[in-house]
PDB file of C-alpha atoms in Angstrom:
ATOM      1  CA  MET N  79      45.360 411.313 246.013  1.00  0.00           C
ATOM      2  CA  VAL N  80      44.732 409.705 242.632  1.00  0.00           C
ATOM      3  CA  VAL N  81      41.581 407.625 242.227  1.00  0.00           C
ATOM      4  CA  TRP N  82      41.536 404.498 240.040  1.00  0.00           C
ATOM      5  CA  ASN N  83      38.300 402.490 239.865  1.00  0.00           C
ATOM      6  CA  GLY N  84      37.221 403.908 243.179  1.00  0.00           C
ATOM      7  CA  VAL N  85      40.526 403.152 244.928  1.00  0.00           C
ATOM      8  CA  ASN N  86      42.640 406.008 246.308  1.00  0.00           C
ATOM      9  CA  PHE N  87      46.391 405.926 245.698  1.00  0.00           C
ATOM     10  CA  THR N  88      48.821 408.307 247.364  1.00  0.00           C
ATOM     11  CA  ALA N  89      52.540 408.897 247.644  1.00  0.00           C
ATOM     12  CA  ASP N  90      53.272 408.832 251.369  1.00  0.00           C
ATOM     13  CA  GLY N  91      49.803 410.142 252.108  1.00  0.00           C
ATOM     14  CA  ARG N  92      49.725 412.863 249.466  1.00  0.00           C
ATOM     15  CA  GLU N  93      48.880 413.192 245.800  1.00  0.00           C
ATOM     16  CA  PRO N  94      51.661 411.908 243.538  1.00  0.00           C
ATOM     17  CA  THR N  95      53.149 414.615 241.341  1.00  0.00           C
ATOM     18  CA  THR N  96      56.522 413.381 240.029  1.00  0.00           C
ATOM     19  CA  GLY N  97      57.323 410.701 237.489  1.00  0.00           C
ATOM     20  CA  GLU N  98      59.152 408.735 240.160  1.00  0.00           C
ATOM     21  CA  GLU N  99      56.118 408.773 242.448  1.00  0.00           C
ATOM     22  CA  PHE N 100      53.797 407.576 239.686  1.00  0.00           C
ATOM     23  CA  TYR N 101      56.374 404.919 238.758  1.00  0.00           C
ATOM     24  CA  GLN N 102      56.589 403.632 242.328  1.00  0.00           C
ATOM     25  CA  ILE N 103      52.797 403.352 242.547  1.00  0.00           C
ATOM     26  CA  GLY N 104      52.705 401.569 239.173  1.00  0.00           C
ATOM     27  CA  LEU N 105      55.455 399.199 240.272  1.00  0.00           C
ATOM     28  CA  TYR N 106      53.581 398.475 243.500  1.00  0.00           C
ATOM     29  CA  CYS N 107      50.392 397.745 241.555  1.00  0.00           C
ATOM     30  CA  TRP N 108      52.206 395.451 239.111  1.00  0.00           C
ATOM     31  CA  ASN N 109      53.736 393.452 241.944  1.00  0.00           C
ATOM     32  CA  SER N 110      50.395 393.299 243.737  1.00  0.00           C
ATOM     33  CA  GLY N 111      47.880 390.722 242.606  1.00  0.00           C
ATOM     34  CA  GLN N 112      45.003 392.863 243.808  1.00  0.00           C
ATOM     35  CA  TYR N 113      45.881 396.070 241.961  1.00  0.00           C
ATOM     36  CA  ARG N 114      47.789 394.731 238.957  1.00  0.00           C
ATOM     37  CA  PRO N 115      45.200 396.045 236.446  1.00  0.00           C
ATOM     38  CA  ALA N 116      46.023 399.589 237.624  1.00  0.00           C
ATOM     39  CA  ALA N 117      49.745 399.297 236.840  1.00  0.00           C
ATOM     40  CA  ALA N 118      49.589 400.575 233.255  1.00  0.00           C
ATOM     41  CA  PHE N 119      47.540 403.618 234.322  1.00  0.00           C
ATOM     42  CA  PHE N 120      50.207 404.855 236.742  1.00  0.00           C
ATOM     43  CA  LEU N 121      53.194 403.771 234.688  1.00  0.00           C
ATOM     44  CA  GLU N 122      51.892 405.689 231.691  1.00  0.00           C
ATOM     45  CA  HIS N 123      51.715 408.875 233.749  1.00  0.00           C
ATOM     46  CA  ALA N 124      55.375 408.412 234.617  1.00  0.00           C
ATOM     47  CA  ALA N 125      56.454 407.321 231.127  1.00  0.00           C
ATOM     48  CA  VAL N 126      54.790 410.285 229.394  1.00  0.00           C
ATOM     49  CA  GLY N 127      56.811 412.526 231.691  1.00  0.00           C
ATOM     50  CA  GLY N 128      60.053 410.942 230.488  1.00  0.00           C
ATOM     51  CA  HIS N 129      60.648 408.301 233.152  1.00  0.00           C
ATOM     52  CA  ALA N 130      62.695 405.742 231.180  1.00  0.00           C
ATOM     53  CA  VAL N 131      62.362 402.863 233.660  1.00  0.00           C
ATOM     54  CA  ALA N 132      58.589 403.345 233.781  1.00  0.00           C
ATOM     55  CA  ALA N 133      58.466 403.353 229.967  1.00  0.00           C
ATOM     56  CA  GLU N 134      60.321 400.045 229.786  1.00  0.00           C
ATOM     57  CA  LEU N 135      58.090 398.439 232.405  1.00  0.00           C
ATOM     58  CA  LEU N 136      54.976 399.865 230.727  1.00  0.00           C
ATOM     59  CA  GLY N 137      55.956 398.195 227.448  1.00  0.00           C
ATOM     60  CA  HIS N 138      56.431 394.931 229.335  1.00  0.00           C
ATOM     61  CA  VAL N 139      53.061 395.225 231.094  1.00  0.00           C
ATOM     62  CA  LEU N 140      51.121 396.091 227.954  1.00  0.00           C
ATOM     63  CA  TYR N 141      52.800 393.301 225.983  1.00  0.00           C
ATOM     64  CA  LEU N 142      51.904 390.704 228.600  1.00  0.00           C
ATOM     65  CA  GLN N 143      48.343 392.035 228.649  1.00  0.00           C
ATOM     66  CA  GLY N 144      48.141 391.507 224.879  1.00  0.00           C
ATOM     67  CA  ASP N 145      47.747 395.229 224.148  1.00  0.00           C
ATOM     68  CA  TYR N 146      50.430 395.148 221.467  1.00  0.00           C
ATOM     69  CA  ALA N 147      49.462 398.364 219.679  1.00  0.00           C
ATOM     70  CA  ARG N 148      49.998 400.375 222.861  1.00  0.00           C
ATOM     71  CA  ALA N 149      53.034 398.348 223.901  1.00  0.00           C
ATOM     72  CA  VAL N 150      55.115 398.829 220.730  1.00  0.00           C
ATOM     73  CA  PRO N 151      55.896 402.569 221.083  1.00  0.00           C
ATOM     74  CA  TRP N 152      57.184 402.017 224.606  1.00  0.00           C
ATOM     75  CA  LEU N 153      59.155 398.936 223.587  1.00  0.00           C
ATOM     76  CA  LEU N 154      60.816 400.928 220.815  1.00  0.00           C
ATOM     77  CA  GLN N 155      61.752 403.610 223.339  1.00  0.00           C
ATOM     78  CA  SER N 156      63.702 401.030 225.358  1.00  0.00           C
ATOM     79  CA  PRO N 157      66.589 400.000 223.045  1.00  0.00           C
ATOM     80  CA  ALA N 158      68.777 398.912 225.955  1.00  0.00           C
ATOM     81  CA  SER N 159      66.130 396.514 227.306  1.00  0.00           C
ATOM     82  CA  ARG N 160      66.714 392.873 226.481  1.00  0.00           C
ATOM     83  CA  ARG N 161      63.089 391.943 227.053  1.00  0.00           C
ATOM     84  CA  ALA N 162      61.812 394.834 224.923  1.00  0.00           C
ATOM     85  CA  ALA N 163      63.996 393.669 222.025  1.00  0.00           C
ATOM     86  CA  TYR N 164      62.828 390.091 222.548  1.00  0.00           C
ATOM     87  CA  TYR N 165      59.164 391.118 222.508  1.00  0.00           C
ATOM     88  CA  LEU N 166      59.667 393.058 219.265  1.00  0.00           C
ATOM     89  CA  GLY N 167      61.280 389.957 217.799  1.00  0.00           C
ATOM     90  CA  THR N 168      58.253 387.846 218.687  1.00  0.00           C
ATOM     91  CA  LEU N 169      55.894 390.357 217.101  1.00  0.00           C
ATOM     92  CA  TYR N 170      57.854 390.249 213.859  1.00  0.00           C
ATOM     93  CA  GLN N 171      58.102 386.458 213.935  1.00  0.00           C
ATOM     94  CA  GLN N 172      54.384 385.952 214.428  1.00  0.00           C
ATOM     95  CA  GLY N 173      53.195 389.009 212.545  1.00  0.00           C
ATOM     96  CA  CYS N 174      50.977 391.439 214.435  1.00  0.00           C
ATOM     97  CA  PRO N 175      48.515 393.432 212.308  1.00  0.00           C
ATOM     98  CA  GLN N 176      47.189 395.024 215.496  1.00  0.00           C
ATOM     99  CA  ALA N 177      50.554 396.761 215.916  1.00  0.00           C
ATOM    100  CA  GLY N 178      51.312 397.128 212.196  1.00  0.00           C
ATOM    101  CA  PHE N 179      53.890 394.322 212.080  1.00  0.00           C
ATOM    102  CA  VAL N 180      54.080 392.221 208.921  1.00  0.00           C
ATOM    103  CA  GLN N 181      55.615 388.811 209.557  1.00  0.00           C
ATOM    104  CA  SER N 182      59.358 388.873 208.856  1.00  0.00           C
ATOM    105  CA  TYR N 183      61.809 386.253 210.076  1.00  0.00           C
ATOM    106  CA  ASP N 184      64.738 388.477 209.138  1.00  0.00           C
ATOM    107  CA  ALA N 185      63.412 391.375 211.210  1.00  0.00           C
ATOM    108  CA  ALA N 186      62.605 388.982 214.065  1.00  0.00           C
ATOM    109  CA  ALA N 187      66.156 387.616 213.983  1.00  0.00           C
ATOM    110  CA  GLU N 188      67.587 391.142 214.051  1.00  0.00           C
ATOM    111  CA  TRP N 189      65.680 391.974 217.233  1.00  0.00           C
ATOM    112  CA  TYR N 190      66.454 388.576 218.750  1.00  0.00           C
ATOM    113  CA  ARG N 191      70.163 389.142 218.136  1.00  0.00           C
ATOM    114  CA  LYS N 192      69.976 392.510 219.861  1.00  0.00           C
ATOM    115  CA  SER N 193      68.213 390.896 222.799  1.00  0.00           C
ATOM    116  CA  ALA N 194      70.643 387.961 222.904  1.00  0.00           C
ATOM    117  CA  ALA N 195      73.590 390.366 222.887  1.00  0.00           C
ATOM    118  CA  LEU N 196      72.069 391.931 226.012  1.00  0.00           C
ATOM    119  CA  GLY N 197      71.859 388.492 227.628  1.00  0.00           C
ATOM    120  CA  GLU N 198      68.248 387.399 227.082  1.00  0.00           C
ATOM    121  CA  PRO N 199      68.108 383.566 227.039  1.00  0.00           C
ATOM    122  CA  GLU N 200      64.630 383.472 225.471  1.00  0.00           C
ATOM    123  CA  ALA N 201      66.008 385.331 222.452  1.00  0.00           C
ATOM    124  CA  MET N 202      68.849 382.810 222.212  1.00  0.00           C
ATOM    125  CA  LEU N 203      66.312 379.992 222.261  1.00  0.00           C
ATOM    126  CA  ALA N 204      64.214 381.671 219.590  1.00  0.00           C
ATOM    127  CA  LEU N 205      67.230 382.091 217.313  1.00  0.00           C
ATOM    128  CA  GLY N 206      68.232 378.481 217.838  1.00  0.00           C
ATOM    129  CA  GLU N 207      64.787 377.247 216.832  1.00  0.00           C
ATOM    130  CA  LEU N 208      64.685 379.492 213.741  1.00  0.00           C
ATOM    131  CA  TYR N 209      67.994 378.035 212.579  1.00  0.00           C
ATOM    132  CA  LEU N 210      66.854 374.476 213.241  1.00  0.00           C
ATOM    133  CA  ASP N 211      63.733 375.110 211.169  1.00  0.00           C
ATOM    134  CA  ARG N 212      65.907 376.561 208.345  1.00  0.00           C
ATOM    135  CA  LEU N 213      64.017 379.839 208.476  1.00  0.00           C
ATOM    136  CA  LEU N 214      67.226 381.890 208.472  1.00  0.00           C
ATOM    137  CA  PRO N 215      70.149 381.840 206.013  1.00  0.00           C
ATOM    138  CA  ILE N 216      72.706 379.188 206.961  1.00  0.00           C
ATOM    139  CA  THR N 217      76.354 378.687 206.065  1.00  0.00           C
ATOM    140  CA  ARG N 218      76.808 375.516 208.099  1.00  0.00           C
ATOM    141  CA  ALA N 219      74.611 372.668 209.271  1.00  0.00           C
ATOM    142  CA  PRO N 220      71.445 374.079 210.931  1.00  0.00           C
ATOM    143  CA  VAL N 221      72.300 372.351 214.203  1.00  0.00           C
ATOM    144  CA  ASP N 222      75.681 374.109 214.305  1.00  0.00           C
ATOM    145  CA  HIS N 223      74.015 377.518 214.032  1.00  0.00           C
ATOM    146  CA  ALA N 224      71.372 376.517 216.584  1.00  0.00           C
ATOM    147  CA  LEU N 225      73.854 375.225 219.143  1.00  0.00           C
ATOM    148  CA  GLU N 226      75.772 378.500 218.977  1.00  0.00           C
ATOM    149  CA  TYR N 227      72.793 380.179 220.650  1.00  0.00           C
ATOM    150  CA  LEU N 228      71.240 377.302 222.573  1.00  0.00           C
ATOM    151  CA  LEU N 229      74.511 376.536 224.336  1.00  0.00           C
ATOM    152  CA  ARG N 230      74.799 380.147 225.494  1.00  0.00           C
ATOM    153  CA  ALA N 231      71.327 379.966 227.008  1.00  0.00           C
ATOM    154  CA  ALA N 232      71.999 376.542 228.542  1.00  0.00           C
ATOM    155  CA  GLN N 233      75.290 377.629 230.050  1.00  0.00           C
ATOM    156  CA  GLY N 234      73.487 380.649 231.455  1.00  0.00           C
ATOM    157  CA  GLY N 235      71.220 378.315 233.418  1.00  0.00           C
ATOM    158  CA  HIS N 236      68.052 378.223 231.299  1.00  0.00           C
ATOM    159  CA  PRO N 237      66.419 374.815 231.961  1.00  0.00           C
ATOM    160  CA  TYR N 238      64.640 374.458 228.627  1.00  0.00           C
ATOM    161  CA  ALA N 239      67.822 375.379 226.745  1.00  0.00           C
ATOM    162  CA  GLN N 240      69.661 372.672 228.689  1.00  0.00           C
ATOM    163  CA  TYR N 241      66.954 370.203 227.706  1.00  0.00           C
ATOM    164  CA  ARG N 242      67.005 371.238 224.024  1.00  0.00           C
ATOM    165  CA  VAL N 243      70.801 370.993 223.848  1.00  0.00           C
ATOM    166  CA  ALA N 244      70.637 367.521 225.393  1.00  0.00           C
ATOM    167  CA  GLU N 245      68.030 366.463 222.833  1.00  0.00           C
ATOM    168  CA  LEU N 246      70.143 367.737 219.941  1.00  0.00           C
ATOM    169  CA  TYR N 247      73.260 365.955 221.154  1.00  0.00           C
ATOM    170  CA  ARG N 248      71.308 362.734 221.639  1.00  0.00           C
ATOM    171  CA  THR N 249      69.241 362.675 218.461  1.00  0.00           C
ATOM    172  CA  LEU N 250      71.346 364.506 215.881  1.00  0.00           C
ATOM    173  CA  ASP N 251      74.954 364.229 217.015  1.00  0.00           C
ATOM    174  CA  ALA N 252      74.613 360.884 218.818  1.00  0.00           C
ATOM    175  CA  ASP N 253      76.929 362.329 221.465  1.00  0.00           C
ATOM    176  CA  LEU N 254      75.530 360.471 224.457  1.00  0.00           C
ATOM    177  CA  GLU N 255      78.022 361.755 227.012  1.00  0.00           C
ATOM    178  CA  ARG N 256      77.285 365.404 226.275  1.00  0.00           C
ATOM    179  CA  ALA N 257      73.576 364.689 226.074  1.00  0.00           C
ATOM    180  CA  ALA N 258      73.622 363.026 229.492  1.00  0.00           C
ATOM    181  CA  ALA N 259      75.520 365.972 230.996  1.00  0.00           C
ATOM    182  CA  PHE N 260      72.882 368.479 229.826  1.00  0.00           C
ATOM    183  CA  TYR N 261      69.947 366.255 230.835  1.00  0.00           C
ATOM    184  CA  GLU N 262      71.493 366.081 234.308  1.00  0.00           C
ATOM    185  CA  GLN N 263      71.940 369.866 234.377  1.00  0.00           C
ATOM    186  CA  CYS N 264      68.285 370.300 233.450  1.00  0.00           C
ATOM    187  CA  LEU N 265      67.100 367.909 236.168  1.00  0.00           C
ATOM    188  CA  ALA N 266      69.295 369.615 238.770  1.00  0.00           C
ATOM    189  CA  ASN N 267      68.108 373.091 237.771  1.00  0.00           C
ATOM    190  CA  PRO N 268      65.615 374.484 240.341  1.00  0.00           C
ATOM    191  CA  ALA N 269      64.218 376.851 237.680  1.00  0.00           C
ATOM    192  CA  ARG N 270      62.849 373.814 235.820  1.00  0.00           C
ATOM    193  CA  GLU N 271      60.014 373.376 238.307  1.00  0.00           C
ATOM    194  CA  GLY N 272      58.629 376.837 237.604  1.00  0.00           C
ATOM    195  CA  HIS N 273      58.866 376.494 233.832  1.00  0.00           C
ATOM    196  CA  SER N 274      55.676 375.878 231.867  1.00  0.00           C
ATOM    197  CA  LEU N 275      57.263 372.735 230.376  1.00  0.00           C
ATOM    198  CA  GLY N 276      58.817 371.610 233.636  1.00  0.00           C
ATOM    199  CA  SER N 277      56.902 368.334 233.884  1.00  0.00           C
ATOM    200  CA  LEU N 278      57.656 367.405 230.290  1.00  0.00           C
ATOM    201  CA  MET N 279      61.360 368.158 230.735  1.00  0.00           C
ATOM    202  CA  THR N 280      61.478 366.055 233.882  1.00  0.00           C
ATOM    203  CA  LEU N 281      59.817 363.002 232.364  1.00  0.00           C
ATOM    204  CA  GLN N 282      61.679 363.162 229.048  1.00  0.00           C
ATOM    205  CA  SER N 283      65.066 363.824 230.643  1.00  0.00           C
ATOM    206  CA  GLU N 284      64.689 360.940 233.087  1.00  0.00           C
ATOM    207  CA  ALA N 285      63.606 358.580 230.291  1.00  0.00           C
ATOM    208  CA  ALA N 286      66.448 359.696 228.021  1.00  0.00           C
ATOM    209  CA  LEU N 287      69.002 359.239 230.799  1.00  0.00           C
ATOM    210  CA  ARG N 288      67.778 355.688 231.437  1.00  0.00           C
ATOM    211  CA  GLU N 289      68.100 354.927 227.725  1.00  0.00           C
ATOM    212  CA  ILE N 290      71.569 356.480 227.524  1.00  0.00           C
ATOM    213  CA  ARG N 291      72.821 354.586 230.565  1.00  0.00           C
ATOM    214  CA  SER N 292      71.454 351.337 229.193  1.00  0.00           C
ATOM    215  CA  THR N 293      73.163 351.962 225.856  1.00  0.00           C
ATOM    216  CA  GLN N 294      76.427 352.862 227.545  1.00  0.00           C
ATOM    217  CA  ALA N 295      76.247 349.748 229.709  1.00  0.00           C
ATOM    218  CA  SER N 296      75.649 347.554 226.652  1.00  0.00           C
ATOM    219  CA  ARG N 297      78.607 349.107 224.907  1.00  0.00           C
ATOM    220  CA  GLY N 298      80.751 348.525 227.976  1.00  0.00           C
ATOM    221  CA  TRP N 299      79.754 344.880 228.144  1.00  0.00           C
ATOM    222  CA  GLU N 300      80.509 344.398 224.455  1.00  0.00           C
ATOM    223  CA  GLN N 301      83.923 346.014 224.834  1.00  0.00           C
ATOM    224  CA  ARG N 302      84.637 343.713 227.786  1.00  0.00           C
ATOM    225  CA  ARG N 303      83.611 340.634 225.792  1.00  0.00           C
ATOM    226  CA  ARG N 304      85.880 341.584 222.921  1.00  0.00           C
ATOM    227  CA  ALA N 305      88.751 342.301 225.281  1.00  0.00           C
ATOM    228  CA  VAL N 306      88.616 339.007 227.160  1.00  0.00           C
ATOM    229  CA  ASN N 307      87.459 336.891 224.228  1.00  0.00           C
ATOM    230  CA  PRO N 308      89.101 338.316 221.129  1.00  0.00           C
ATOM    231  CA  THR N 309      87.862 336.906 217.879  1.00  0.00           C
ATOM    232  CA  ARG N 310      90.292 334.342 216.576  1.00  0.00           C
ATOM    233  CA  PRO N 311      90.701 333.601 212.891  1.00  0.00           C
ATOM    234  CA  GLN N 312      89.190 330.257 211.998  1.00  0.00           C
ATOM    235  CA  SER N 313      91.492 327.568 210.652  1.00  0.00           C
ATOM    236  CA  PRO N 314      90.888 326.761 207.007  1.00  0.00           C
ATOM    237  CA  SER N 315      88.907 323.554 206.624  1.00  0.00           C
ATOM    238  CA  GLY N 316      89.738 320.673 204.364  1.00  0.00           C
TER     239      GLY N 316
END
C-alpha cells in the first residue's frame, strides 16, 4: 500500500508498482472530491516513470491548482495535448514570473494556434479576442480575423462563442438575421447552463432577440406601407 496523509491506497489490494497503477490511482483521486488533493502525488509517480497520459493530466491538475512552476515542465512534455497548449498560451498572455514566462502576445498566439489546430475552442476564443483588441498583427478588419476563429468555436458547439459571434454580427456588422441565429443557438445549447457566464448569456441573448424581432417587425411594417401606399410625386403648385 501507499500512504498519503494517513490514507492507504492500493492497486487491487496490493502496493502499486507500475506507472499505470499509479496513474489509475491518481485518476481516481482527481475524479473523487474527497481525495482530489492526492491526485498530483500519484500522477507524478507515474509521470516520472514515463507515463505520457499521466504527465498530461499532471500538467492539467497542477495548472488548475495554480502551481504553474511545477505544471509547465509537464505541459511542455505534452505537445499533442490541446489543453496543454492552451494553458501555455494563457501563461504567455498574462505573464507568469512564477514559471519564468514574460508576457508575450506573439508567443501566446503561437500556442493558441497550436491548441486551436488540435480542436480546443477556448484557444479559438482567446485568439478571436486578441484580434478584436488589435493585440496581434492584422491584414484585414479585426472582426474578420476574430470571426475566423470564433465561428469555428461556435460551430463546434461552444455556447460563449455562439454568444460572442451573435454580438459581433449585431453590433459591428448589423447583420440581424445571422445574429438572431447564433443567439438562438446559444439559448438552445445545454452547455450554456454549466458555463460560468451562463446567466449573463441567457439574459443578454433573450433581450437582444426581443430587440432584433422588434426591429425586423418595424422594417416589415414599413415595407408593407411603402408597397400598398407608394409615394406619389406631388403636383406642382401655382
